[in-house]
Amino acid sequence: MKKILVIHGPNLNLLGDRESKFYGTNTLEEINQQIKKLAKELDCKVEFLQSNHEGIIVDVIGASKGKVDVIIINPAAFTHTSVAIRDAVSGVKIPTIEVHLSNIYSREEFRAKSLIAPAVKGQISGFGVNSYLLALRVAVTLIKEK
Ligand code: DQA
C-alpha cells in the first residue's frame, strides 16, 4: 500500500488556540483525523510525526528512504531557518510536498522566504486544513505517476 509520511513542525502541537486568525481552530489531532479519513478514501496509509526539534525531523526524513512513497511536511518556523531539513529532503530523494496552513507570502516579510521550497516538488500555502488534504490528493497522483 502507498505510504505517506506527514510531518508537522514546531508549535503545531499548539493548534486549536494558537493564533487562530492564521491557523484556524482545529487542533492537530482534528487535522490528523481529517487526513486519516481522506487517506482511507484514497486507499493509502498515512503516518504522522509532530516535533519541535529540528534534529528529530532530520533523523526521521533520513530514516524514511526506501520506506515512504511521499512526504508531506509543514516545517512551520523551520521553513524559514533550516538548511538541515532542506538538505535532508534533497538527500532522500523522496517526493516531498511542503504545506502551510496560512499564506506565508501575505504575512511578515521573513515568512515569505522558504529555505525548504527549492528542495520540494511543490508547495501549498494558505488553505488551512485543506492545504494538507490537497497535498494528500497530489501525493496519491505522484505515486500513481511513478
Ligand atoms: C506555518 C507558517 C510558518 O511561518 C509558522 O512559523 C508556522 C506555521 C503555517 O502552517 O502557516 O508555525 O508553517
mmCIF file of N, CA, C and O in Angstrom, residues 22-104:
data_model
loop_
_atom_site.group_PDB
_atom_site.id
_atom_site.type_symbol
_atom_site.label_atom_id
_atom_site.label_comp_id
_atom_site.label_asym_id
_atom_site.label_seq_id
_atom_site.Cartn_x
_atom_site.Cartn_y
_atom_site.Cartn_z
ATOM 1 N N PHE A 22 -4.659 33.019 12.010
ATOM 2 C CA PHE A 22 -3.842 32.490 10.913
ATOM 3 C C PHE A 22 -4.045 30.991 10.709
ATOM 4 O O PHE A 22 -3.995 30.489 9.593
ATOM 5 N N TYR A 23 -4.238 30.272 11.823
ATOM 6 C CA TYR A 23 -4.161 28.817 11.739
ATOM 7 C C TYR A 23 -5.485 28.089 11.956
ATOM 8 O O TYR A 23 -5.520 26.858 11.921
ATOM 9 N N GLY A 24 -6.575 28.852 12.191
ATOM 10 C CA GLY A 24 -7.869 28.216 12.398
ATOM 11 C C GLY A 24 -7.998 27.659 13.808
ATOM 12 O O GLY A 24 -7.117 27.847 14.657
ATOM 13 N N THR A 25 -9.093 26.967 14.048
ATOM 14 C CA THR A 25 -9.379 26.495 15.411
ATOM 15 C C THR A 25 -9.275 24.977 15.559
ATOM 16 O O THR A 25 -9.479 24.437 16.637
ATOM 17 N N ASN A 26 -8.968 24.284 14.463
ATOM 18 C CA ASN A 26 -8.787 22.833 14.573
ATOM 19 C C ASN A 26 -7.549 22.512 15.391
ATOM 20 O O ASN A 26 -6.505 23.150 15.227
ATOM 21 N N THR A 27 -7.645 21.495 16.237
ATOM 22 C CA THR A 27 -6.447 21.007 16.924
ATOM 23 C C THR A 27 -5.656 20.139 15.940
ATOM 24 O O THR A 27 -6.191 19.714 14.895
ATOM 25 N N LEU A 28 -4.416 19.841 16.301
ATOM 26 C CA LEU A 28 -3.604 18.985 15.420
ATOM 27 C C LEU A 28 -4.248 17.603 15.296
ATOM 28 O O LEU A 28 -4.255 17.002 14.214
ATOM 29 N N GLU A 29 -4.805 17.122 16.399
ATOM 30 C CA GLU A 29 -5.458 15.812 16.380
ATOM 31 C C GLU A 29 -6.637 15.828 15.396
ATOM 32 O O GLU A 29 -6.827 14.883 14.629
ATOM 33 N N GLU A 30 -7.398 16.906 15.390
ATOM 34 C CA GLU A 30 -8.532 17.013 14.447
ATOM 35 C C GLU A 30 -8.047 17.063 12.993
ATOM 36 O O GLU A 30 -8.644 16.442 12.112
ATOM 37 N N ILE A 31 -6.963 17.773 12.770
ATOM 38 C CA ILE A 31 -6.390 17.828 11.413
ATOM 39 C C ILE A 31 -5.932 16.428 10.998
ATOM 40 O O ILE A 31 -6.231 15.955 9.900
ATOM 41 N N ASN A 32 -5.236 15.742 11.905
ATOM 42 C CA ASN A 32 -4.767 14.390 11.584
ATOM 43 C C ASN A 32 -5.945 13.448 11.298
ATOM 44 O O ASN A 32 -5.862 12.592 10.408
ATOM 45 N N GLN A 33 -7.020 13.605 12.033
ATOM 46 C CA GLN A 33 -8.208 12.752 11.790
ATOM 47 C C GLN A 33 -8.772 13.001 10.386
ATOM 48 O O GLN A 33 -9.162 12.062 9.700
ATOM 49 N N GLN A 34 -8.812 14.264 9.977
ATOM 50 C CA GLN A 34 -9.319 14.578 8.623
ATOM 51 C C GLN A 34 -8.400 13.991 7.546
ATOM 52 O O GLN A 34 -8.858 13.494 6.524
ATOM 53 N N ILE A 35 -7.086 14.062 7.796
ATOM 54 C CA ILE A 35 -6.121 13.488 6.842
ATOM 55 C C ILE A 35 -6.326 11.968 6.776
ATOM 56 O O ILE A 35 -6.367 11.380 5.686
ATOM 57 N N LYS A 36 -6.485 11.340 7.947
ATOM 58 C CA LYS A 36 -6.669 9.881 8.003
ATOM 59 C C LYS A 36 -7.922 9.449 7.254
ATOM 60 O O LYS A 36 -7.937 8.440 6.550
ATOM 61 N N LYS A 37 -9.008 10.224 7.414
ATOM 62 C CA LYS A 37 -10.276 9.902 6.767
ATOM 63 C C LYS A 37 -10.107 9.944 5.240
ATOM 64 O O LYS A 37 -10.522 9.019 4.535
ATOM 65 N N LEU A 38 -9.444 10.997 4.747
ATOM 66 C CA LEU A 38 -9.236 11.096 3.298
ATOM 67 C C LEU A 38 -8.292 9.991 2.816
ATOM 68 O O LEU A 38 -8.497 9.415 1.742
ATOM 69 N N ALA A 39 -7.278 9.684 3.629
ATOM 70 C CA ALA A 39 -6.328 8.627 3.239
ATOM 71 C C ALA A 39 -7.071 7.302 3.033
ATOM 72 O O ALA A 39 -6.767 6.545 2.104
ATOM 73 N N LYS A 40 -8.037 7.050 3.893
ATOM 74 C CA LYS A 40 -8.819 5.822 3.780
ATOM 75 C C LYS A 40 -9.572 5.805 2.439
ATOM 76 O O LYS A 40 -9.554 4.814 1.709
ATOM 77 N N GLU A 41 -10.190 6.939 2.126
ATOM 78 C CA GLU A 41 -10.925 7.053 0.854
ATOM 79 C C GLU A 41 -9.995 6.860 -0.345
ATOM 80 O O GLU A 41 -10.383 6.294 -1.360
ATOM 81 N N LEU A 42 -8.766 7.363 -0.216
ATOM 82 C CA LEU A 42 -7.814 7.300 -1.337
ATOM 83 C C LEU A 42 -6.969 6.019 -1.305
ATOM 84 O O LEU A 42 -6.078 5.845 -2.127
ATOM 85 N N ASP A 43 -7.263 5.187 -0.326
ATOM 86 C CA ASP A 43 -6.596 3.891 -0.214
ATOM 87 C C ASP A 43 -5.079 3.999 -0.030
ATOM 88 O O ASP A 43 -4.301 3.364 -0.746
ATOM 89 N N CYS A 44 -4.682 4.880 0.878
ATOM 90 C CA CYS A 44 -3.254 4.948 1.200
ATOM 91 C C CYS A 44 -3.082 5.012 2.718
ATOM 92 O O CYS A 44 -4.026 5.271 3.454
ATOM 93 N N LYS A 45 -1.835 4.741 3.122
ATOM 94 C CA LYS A 45 -1.555 4.684 4.561
ATOM 95 C C LYS A 45 -0.802 5.966 4.955
ATOM 96 O O LYS A 45 0.136 6.361 4.251
ATOM 97 N N VAL A 46 -1.233 6.594 6.043
ATOM 98 C CA VAL A 46 -0.512 7.792 6.486
ATOM 99 C C VAL A 46 0.093 7.573 7.873
ATOM 100 O O VAL A 46 -0.505 6.931 8.733
ATOM 101 N N GLU A 47 1.274 8.123 8.033
ATOM 102 C CA GLU A 47 1.915 8.121 9.350
ATOM 103 C C GLU A 47 2.208 9.559 9.714
ATOM 104 O O GLU A 47 2.453 10.386 8.825
ATOM 105 N N PHE A 48 2.203 9.848 11.005
ATOM 106 C CA PHE A 48 2.367 11.237 11.438
ATOM 107 C C PHE A 48 3.554 11.391 12.375
ATOM 108 O O PHE A 48 3.842 10.510 13.181
ATOM 109 N N LEU A 49 4.204 12.543 12.249
ATOM 110 C CA LEU A 49 5.206 12.949 13.237
ATOM 111 C C LEU A 49 4.982 14.425 13.529
ATOM 112 O O LEU A 49 4.842 15.217 12.594
ATOM 113 N N GLN A 50 4.896 14.786 14.793
ATOM 114 C CA GLN A 50 4.993 16.206 15.164
ATOM 115 C C GLN A 50 6.219 16.329 16.031
ATOM 116 O O GLN A 50 6.407 15.572 16.982
ATOM 117 N N SER A 51 7.079 17.287 15.693
ATOM 118 C CA SER A 51 8.234 17.503 16.558
ATOM 119 C C SER A 51 8.597 18.977 16.606
ATOM 120 O O SER A 51 8.498 19.685 15.598
ATOM 121 N N ASN A 52 9.049 19.379 17.781
ATOM 122 C CA ASN A 52 9.539 20.748 17.954
ATOM 123 C C ASN A 52 11.057 20.805 17.780
ATOM 124 O O ASN A 52 11.667 21.845 17.980
ATOM 125 N N HIS A 53 11.644 19.652 17.402
ATOM 126 C CA HIS A 53 13.105 19.549 17.358
ATOM 127 C C HIS A 53 13.598 19.284 15.940
ATOM 128 O O HIS A 53 13.278 18.254 15.338
ATOM 129 N N GLU A 54 14.404 20.169 15.458
ATOM 130 C CA GLU A 54 14.922 20.086 14.094
ATOM 131 C C GLU A 54 15.630 18.759 13.834
ATOM 132 O O GLU A 54 15.405 18.102 12.813
ATOM 133 N N GLY A 55 16.477 18.356 14.789
ATOM 134 C CA GLY A 55 17.263 17.121 14.610
ATOM 135 C C GLY A 55 16.374 15.887 14.485
ATOM 136 O O GLY A 55 16.694 14.965 13.720
ATOM 137 N N ILE A 56 15.286 15.860 15.229
ATOM 138 C CA ILE A 56 14.370 14.707 15.147
ATOM 139 C C ILE A 56 13.742 14.664 13.756
ATOM 140 O O ILE A 56 13.649 13.607 13.126
ATOM 141 N N ILE A 57 13.354 15.823 13.244
ATOM 142 C CA ILE A 57 12.744 15.867 11.902
ATOM 143 C C ILE A 57 13.773 15.412 10.859
ATOM 144 O O ILE A 57 13.467 14.614 9.968
ATOM 145 N N VAL A 58 15.011 15.881 11.000
ATOM 146 C CA VAL A 58 16.082 15.468 10.072
ATOM 147 C C VAL A 58 16.296 13.957 10.154
ATOM 148 O O VAL A 58 16.385 13.268 9.126
ATOM 149 N N ASP A 59 16.336 13.408 11.373
ATOM 150 C CA ASP A 59 16.532 11.955 11.552
ATOM 151 C C ASP A 59 15.406 11.164 10.893
ATOM 152 O O ASP A 59 15.657 10.160 10.222
ATOM 153 N N VAL A 60 14.175 11.605 11.099
ATOM 154 C CA VAL A 60 13.023 10.856 10.572
ATOM 155 C C VAL A 60 13.001 10.922 9.035
ATOM 156 O O VAL A 60 12.733 9.916 8.371
ATOM 157 N N ILE A 61 13.320 12.080 8.471
ATOM 158 C CA ILE A 61 13.369 12.169 6.998
ATOM 159 C C ILE A 61 14.451 11.213 6.480
ATOM 160 O O ILE A 61 14.219 10.442 5.549
ATOM 161 N N GLY A 62 15.612 11.232 7.101
ATOM 162 C CA GLY A 62 16.718 10.361 6.674
ATOM 163 C C GLY A 62 16.355 8.887 6.759
ATOM 164 O O GLY A 62 16.699 8.094 5.879
ATOM 165 N N ALA A 63 15.618 8.526 7.806
ATOM 166 C CA ALA A 63 15.251 7.119 8.013
ATOM 167 C C ALA A 63 14.103 6.683 7.098
ATOM 168 O O ALA A 63 13.757 5.504 7.051
ATOM 169 N N SER A 64 13.506 7.621 6.370
ATOM 170 C CA SER A 64 12.344 7.287 5.521
ATOM 171 C C SER A 64 12.734 6.751 4.158
ATOM 172 O O SER A 64 11.887 6.240 3.419
ATOM 173 N N LYS A 65 14.008 6.893 3.819
ATOM 174 C CA LYS A 65 14.461 6.471 2.490
ATOM 175 C C LYS A 65 14.094 5.009 2.240
ATOM 176 O O LYS A 65 14.419 4.144 3.047
ATOM 177 N N GLY A 66 13.398 4.770 1.162
ATOM 178 C CA GLY A 66 13.020 3.398 0.815
ATOM 179 C C GLY A 66 11.805 2.887 1.582
ATOM 180 O O GLY A 66 11.342 1.781 1.343
ATOM 181 N N LYS A 67 11.293 3.658 2.527
ATOM 182 C CA LYS A 67 10.175 3.184 3.358
ATOM 183 C C LYS A 67 8.893 3.971 3.129
ATOM 184 O O LYS A 67 7.817 3.534 3.539
ATOM 185 N N VAL A 68 9.031 5.142 2.513
ATOM 186 C CA VAL A 68 7.884 6.037 2.367
ATOM 187 C C VAL A 68 7.815 6.490 0.907
ATOM 188 O O VAL A 68 8.839 6.735 0.278
ATOM 189 N N ASP A 69 6.608 6.599 0.360
ATOM 190 C CA ASP A 69 6.473 6.992 -1.052
ATOM 191 C C ASP A 69 6.493 8.502 -1.244
ATOM 192 O O ASP A 69 7.024 9.007 -2.228
ATOM 193 N N VAL A 70 5.848 9.202 -0.329
ATOM 194 C CA VAL A 70 5.794 10.674 -0.416
ATOM 195 C C VAL A 70 5.851 11.234 1.005
ATOM 196 O O VAL A 70 5.315 10.633 1.945
ATOM 197 N N ILE A 71 6.496 12.382 1.145
ATOM 198 C CA ILE A 71 6.476 13.109 2.420
ATOM 199 C C ILE A 71 5.668 14.397 2.230
ATOM 200 O O ILE A 71 5.858 15.112 1.249
ATOM 201 N N ILE A 72 4.766 14.641 3.176
ATOM 202 C CA ILE A 72 4.073 15.934 3.254
ATOM 203 C C ILE A 72 4.621 16.609 4.505
ATOM 204 O O ILE A 72 4.588 16.017 5.591
ATOM 205 N N ILE A 73 5.154 17.802 4.351
ATOM 206 C CA ILE A 73 5.759 18.450 5.523
ATOM 207 C C ILE A 73 5.293 19.891 5.687
ATOM 208 O O ILE A 73 5.292 20.660 4.724
ATOM 209 N N ASN A 74 4.853 20.200 6.909
ATOM 210 C CA ASN A 74 4.683 21.593 7.302
ATOM 211 C C ASN A 74 5.856 21.889 8.241
ATOM 212 O O ASN A 74 5.808 21.543 9.425
ATOM 213 N N PRO A 75 6.921 22.482 7.716
ATOM 214 C CA PRO A 75 8.110 22.680 8.547
ATOM 215 C C PRO A 75 7.927 23.800 9.577
ATOM 216 O O PRO A 75 8.838 24.061 10.363
ATOM 217 N N ALA A 76 6.755 24.470 9.533
ATOM 218 C CA ALA A 76 6.443 25.570 10.467
ATOM 219 C C ALA A 76 7.603 26.563 10.502
ATOM 220 O O ALA A 76 8.128 26.915 9.448
ATOM 221 N N ALA A 77 8.053 26.981 11.693
ATOM 222 C CA ALA A 77 9.091 28.025 11.744
ATOM 223 C C ALA A 77 10.407 27.579 11.097
ATOM 224 O O ALA A 77 11.179 28.409 10.608
ATOM 225 N N PHE A 78 10.655 26.245 11.052
ATOM 226 C CA PHE A 78 11.895 25.767 10.411
ATOM 227 C C PHE A 78 11.912 26.039 8.904
ATOM 228 O O PHE A 78 12.960 25.979 8.273
ATOM 229 N N THR A 79 10.730 26.322 8.343
ATOM 230 C CA THR A 79 10.641 26.699 6.924
ATOM 231 C C THR A 79 11.650 27.798 6.592
ATOM 232 O O THR A 79 12.275 27.784 5.532
ATOM 233 N N HIS A 80 11.739 28.729 7.539
ATOM 234 C CA HIS A 80 12.473 29.963 7.264
ATOM 235 C C HIS A 80 13.915 29.923 7.757
ATOM 236 O O HIS A 80 14.646 30.892 7.603
ATOM 237 N N THR A 81 14.295 28.806 8.380
ATOM 238 C CA THR A 81 15.636 28.778 9.013
ATOM 239 C C THR A 81 16.455 27.528 8.722
ATOM 240 O O THR A 81 17.656 27.536 8.931
ATOM 241 N N SER A 82 15.821 26.439 8.291
ATOM 242 C CA SER A 82 16.526 25.156 8.381
ATOM 243 C C SER A 82 17.172 24.647 7.091
ATOM 244 O O SER A 82 16.523 24.049 6.237
ATOM 245 N N VAL A 83 18.467 24.856 7.001
ATOM 246 C CA VAL A 83 19.238 24.253 5.900
ATOM 247 C C VAL A 83 19.278 22.735 6.104
ATOM 248 O O VAL A 83 19.259 21.964 5.144
ATOM 249 N N ALA A 84 19.293 22.303 7.367
ATOM 250 C CA ALA A 84 19.388 20.867 7.666
ATOM 251 C C ALA A 84 18.159 20.101 7.151
ATOM 252 O O ALA A 84 18.297 19.013 6.574
ATOM 253 N N ILE A 85 16.974 20.656 7.326
ATOM 254 C CA ILE A 85 15.773 19.959 6.822
ATOM 255 C C ILE A 85 15.753 20.003 5.299
ATOM 256 O O ILE A 85 15.462 19.016 4.635
ATOM 257 N N ARG A 86 16.128 21.123 4.732
ATOM 258 C CA ARG A 86 16.189 21.202 3.270
ATOM 259 C C ARG A 86 17.158 20.150 2.705
ATOM 260 O O ARG A 86 16.842 19.441 1.756
ATOM 261 N N ASP A 87 18.343 20.019 3.335
ATOM 262 C CA ASP A 87 19.329 19.049 2.841
ATOM 263 C C ASP A 87 18.839 17.615 3.030
ATOM 264 O O ASP A 87 19.124 16.749 2.204
ATOM 265 N N ALA A 88 18.097 17.367 4.125
ATOM 266 C CA ALA A 88 17.548 16.018 4.347
ATOM 267 C C ALA A 88 16.551 15.687 3.240
ATOM 268 O O ALA A 88 16.567 14.589 2.666
ATOM 269 N N VAL A 89 15.693 16.637 2.916
ATOM 270 C CA VAL A 89 14.690 16.422 1.854
ATOM 271 C C VAL A 89 15.402 16.161 0.524
ATOM 272 O O VAL A 89 15.078 15.217 -0.196
ATOM 273 N N SER A 90 16.392 16.969 0.196
ATOM 274 C CA SER A 90 17.144 16.762 -1.056
ATOM 275 C C SER A 90 17.845 15.414 -1.035
ATOM 276 O O SER A 90 17.882 14.706 -2.041
ATOM 277 N N GLY A 91 18.382 15.059 0.124
ATOM 278 C CA GLY A 91 19.206 13.851 0.245
ATOM 279 C C GLY A 91 18.437 12.563 0.041
ATOM 280 O O GLY A 91 18.949 11.633 -0.584
ATOM 281 N N VAL A 92 17.215 12.485 0.540
ATOM 282 C CA VAL A 92 16.498 11.201 0.475
ATOM 283 C C VAL A 92 15.807 10.968 -0.870
ATOM 284 O O VAL A 92 15.390 9.859 -1.174
ATOM 285 N N LYS A 93 15.665 12.029 -1.627
ATOM 286 C CA LYS A 93 15.037 11.943 -2.959
ATOM 287 C C LYS A 93 13.626 11.347 -2.917
ATOM 288 O O LYS A 93 13.198 10.682 -3.862
ATOM 289 N N ILE A 94 12.927 11.530 -1.808
ATOM 290 C CA ILE A 94 11.517 11.118 -1.735
ATOM 291 C C ILE A 94 10.703 12.341 -2.160
ATOM 292 O O ILE A 94 10.938 13.441 -1.625
ATOM 293 N N PRO A 95 9.762 12.193 -3.116
ATOM 294 C CA PRO A 95 8.957 13.360 -3.495
ATOM 295 C C PRO A 95 8.305 13.970 -2.258
ATOM 296 O O PRO A 95 7.685 13.251 -1.462
ATOM 297 N N THR A 96 8.495 15.262 -2.088
ATOM 298 C CA THR A 96 8.032 15.941 -0.869
ATOM 299 C C THR A 96 7.167 17.145 -1.231
ATOM 300 O O THR A 96 7.472 17.878 -2.174
ATOM 301 N N ILE A 97 6.083 17.295 -0.474
ATOM 302 C CA ILE A 97 5.178 18.430 -0.680
ATOM 303 C C ILE A 97 5.212 19.279 0.582
ATOM 304 O O ILE A 97 5.010 18.771 1.693
ATOM 305 N N GLU A 98 5.487 20.562 0.415
ATOM 306 C CA GLU A 98 5.533 21.498 1.553
ATOM 307 C C GLU A 98 4.152 22.124 1.718
ATOM 308 O O GLU A 98 3.560 22.582 0.737
ATOM 309 N N VAL A 99 3.634 22.130 2.937
ATOM 310 C CA VAL A 99 2.328 22.741 3.162
ATOM 311 C C VAL A 99 2.401 23.779 4.286
ATOM 312 O O VAL A 99 3.217 23.665 5.202
ATOM 313 N N HIS A 100 1.516 24.748 4.173
ATOM 314 C CA HIS A 100 1.331 25.740 5.239
ATOM 315 C C HIS A 100 -0.149 26.018 5.396
ATOM 316 O O HIS A 100 -0.872 26.133 4.398
ATOM 317 N N LEU A 101 -0.570 26.136 6.637
ATOM 318 C CA LEU A 101 -1.971 26.478 6.912
ATOM 319 C C LEU A 101 -2.251 27.908 6.447
ATOM 320 O O LEU A 101 -3.259 28.182 5.793
ATOM 321 N N SER A 102 -1.358 28.821 6.792
ATOM 322 C CA SER A 102 -1.536 30.221 6.411
ATOM 323 C C SER A 102 -0.800 30.491 5.105
ATOM 324 O O SER A 102 0.035 29.691 4.672
ATOM 325 N N ASN A 103 -1.127 31.640 4.497
ATOM 326 C CA ASN A 103 -0.412 32.059 3.290
ATOM 327 C C ASN A 103 0.864 32.771 3.738
ATOM 328 O O ASN A 103 0.827 33.916 4.191
ATOM 329 N N ILE A 104 1.986 32.067 3.614
ATOM 330 C CA ILE A 104 3.237 32.621 4.172
ATOM 331 C C ILE A 104 3.706 33.863 3.401
ATOM 332 O O ILE A 104 4.573 34.589 3.878
#
